Amino acid sequence: MKILVLGSGAREHAIVLALASEPEHHELLAAPGNAGIARDARIVEVDMLDPQGVTQFAKAEAVDLVVVGPEAPLVAGVADELRAHGIPVFGPGKRAAQLEGSKAFAKRIMEQAGVPTGRAVHARTAADVAAALDDFGAPYVVKADGLAAGKGVIVTEDRDAALAHAAEYLPQGSVLVEEFLTGPEVSLFFLSDGDTVRALAPAQDFKRALEGDAGPNTGGMGAYSPLTWLGERFGSIEAFVQEVTDTVALPVVRELDRDGSPFIGLLYAGLILTPAGVRVIEFNARFGDPETQIVLPRLATPLSTLLMAAADGTLEEQPDPEFRDEAAVTVVLASEGYPASPRTGRAIEGLEEAEAVEGVHIAHAATARQGDALIATGGRVLNVVATGATFAEARSRAYEAMGRIRLEGAHFRTDIAAAVA
Ligand code: AMP
Ligand code: GLY
């Protein structure tokens, strides 16, 4: 197949690597890509945020499938335009993508579908916010309604900080004040063709910048899979996946279909396992980053078959995706100053030595070639991905490889998957 992947992060590199590793040979195109993606796909000049531009390009190049990585092109309507022209695309339309783009829309769909989630109040004024904070009590949870690149949520004991956070986003419309939920978090991805869903392997990411889950929230500093500990609580990983399929994914997909906006693409359920049961914290309308970097390397079923079946509405004919019984760990290398103000433009060295470690590969995030040098162009620079027979083995490989990479001022967490090893 000829497949165009839109996006430029480690998630998109992971998607490209998974497609490139299939027995069937695919012609892979990517836009805008990065220095790592450029090794495995042909970088093409097309603005991923321009629905007409992407569609014209896909037609001219006779692309068989477009895979949309990040949320921005979805919210811009790229998938709608492609679908209107009969081009298979893995990614929901603008309206269904509101599941990620608007927390208020997501809450409404969940309410209509009877999906378990935290109680929330949609507040439009500072007085409404204050009343809701007092009603729920501390710790306080306040969320911006729209896309806020991971910065929209505050969880705090400090009422004034919660009010200040709300004041920052109220001028753009409204905020959600939510009940505080407690328990381990799980990311579960579902492929959806608008009607049928197929789950991928549950994973966990590490959102805080520093060891021991301290410091500011980030886009994600690492992840691991499988979540073997789910068995203790749910009997097995499969039983957990079945419960979430029945109580979360299918009801939401069916509700969106009734709403006239079928969800075709990747439904990401961000879950928290509270003492009272599983609750949805958020939905995303795309693969998670960095979880994709460790979920896809374990996938034994060809990814292209699954993505195409979702795009053309034949997921029901596909068996459940199969996963290799191995441990996968990824650790993010971030630039100095990330997440507040990352320093960019510095040289990265040692990647070949790092990839020489058994079971290790690198998924590039913010990298570019400058002459002979490879330079960091953003906050999250790359992911070291390692697999092994056990988490202890996968972790030791990941950190051995990380130790061989040189980037001035860079930092990474040393405790990724430590608790399960
Ligand atoms: P979100 O952007 O909605 O995924 O929120 C980012 C992070 O904030 C989540 O991964 C949780 O760690 C935390 N969070 C969000 N909502 C709640 C909640 N209701 N109770 C506790 N923590 C939350
Ligand atoms: N891992 C969090 C996200 O992709 O939003």
Short mmCIF file of N, CA, C and O and ligand atoms in Angstrom, two decimals, residues 103 141 143 153 155 178-182 185 207 217 272 281-282, ligand 1:
data_model
loop_
_atom_site.label_atom_id
_atom_site.label_comp_id
_atom_site.label_asym_id
_atom_site.label_seq_id
_atom_site.Cartn_x
_atom_site.Cartn_y
_atom_site.Cartn_z
N LYS A 103 -13.81 19.46 26.19
CA LYS A 103 -14.10 18.61 27.36
C LYS A 103 -15.61 18.63 27.65
O LYS A 103 -16.14 17.64 28.14
N VAL A 141 -9.92 20.28 40.96
CA VAL A 141 -9.57 19.95 39.57
C VAL A 141 -10.29 20.94 38.66
O VAL A 141 -11.53 21.02 38.68
N LYS A 143 -10.36 22.33 34.55
CA LYS A 143 -9.89 22.02 33.19
C LYS A 143 -10.38 23.06 32.19
O LYS A 143 -11.56 23.39 32.18
N VAL A 153 -5.07 21.55 32.45
CA VAL A 153 -5.61 20.94 33.67
C VAL A 153 -4.78 21.33 34.88
O VAL A 153 -3.55 21.29 34.83
N VAL A 155 -4.56 20.33 39.05
CA VAL A 155 -5.03 19.54 40.20
C VAL A 155 -4.28 20.12 41.40
O VAL A 155 -3.05 20.05 41.44
N GLU A 178 -14.11 19.72 38.23
CA GLU A 178 -14.41 18.30 38.30
C GLU A 178 -14.10 17.73 39.68
O GLU A 178 -13.21 18.22 40.37
N GLU A 179 -14.79 16.68 40.05
CA GLU A 179 -14.49 16.00 41.31
C GLU A 179 -13.11 15.35 41.19
O GLU A 179 -12.73 14.89 40.11
N PHE A 180 -12.36 15.32 42.28
CA PHE A 180 -11.03 14.72 42.29
C PHE A 180 -11.16 13.20 42.34
O PHE A 180 -11.89 12.65 43.17
N LEU A 181 -10.46 12.53 41.43
CA LEU A 181 -10.49 11.07 41.38
C LEU A 181 -9.12 10.54 41.75
O LEU A 181 -8.10 11.16 41.42
N THR A 182 -9.08 9.38 42.39
CA THR A 182 -7.78 8.87 42.80
C THR A 182 -7.64 7.40 42.43
O THR A 182 -8.59 6.64 42.51
N GLU A 185 -3.59 5.34 36.78
CA GLU A 185 -4.12 5.73 35.47
C GLU A 185 -3.69 4.72 34.41
O GLU A 185 -2.59 4.17 34.47
N LYS A 207 3.44 11.32 33.33
CA LYS A 207 3.17 12.67 32.82
C LYS A 207 4.04 13.75 33.45
O LYS A 207 4.26 14.79 32.84
N ASN A 217 3.43 19.00 34.85
CA ASN A 217 2.91 18.09 33.85
C ASN A 217 3.63 18.31 32.53
O ASN A 217 4.02 19.43 32.21
N ILE A 272 -8.95 6.24 34.97
CA ILE A 272 -8.39 6.19 36.32
C ILE A 272 -9.15 5.09 37.05
O ILE A 272 -10.38 5.00 36.96
N ILE A 281 -11.08 9.81 32.53
CA ILE A 281 -10.59 11.17 32.83
C ILE A 281 -10.68 12.00 31.57
O ILE A 281 -11.01 13.17 31.61
N GLU A 282 -10.33 11.41 30.45
CA GLU A 282 -10.36 12.17 29.20
C GLU A 282 -10.38 11.22 28.03
O GLU A 282 -10.01 10.05 28.16
P1 AMP B 1 -6.29 15.41 31.25
O1 AMP B 1 -5.67 16.46 30.38
O2 AMP B 1 -7.77 15.54 31.41
O3 AMP B 1 -5.84 14.03 30.88
O4 AMP B 1 -5.65 15.60 32.68
C1 AMP B 1 -4.24 15.54 32.86
C2 AMP B 1 -3.93 14.81 34.14
O5 AMP B 1 -4.54 15.48 35.25
C3 AMP B 1 -4.49 13.41 34.18
O6 AMP B 1 -3.66 12.47 33.56
C4 AMP B 1 -4.60 13.18 35.67
O7 AMP B 1 -3.35 12.80 36.20
C5 AMP B 1 -4.96 14.53 36.20
N1 AMP B 1 -6.44 14.61 36.35
C6 AMP B 1 -7.34 14.99 35.43
N2 AMP B 1 -8.59 14.93 35.90
C7 AMP B 1 -8.50 14.51 37.18
C8 AMP B 1 -9.45 14.24 38.21
N3 AMP B 1 -10.76 14.44 38.03
N4 AMP B 1 -8.98 13.81 39.40
C9 AMP B 1 -7.65 13.62 39.59
N5 AMP B 1 -6.70 13.86 38.67
C10 AMP B 1 -7.12 14.29 37.47
#
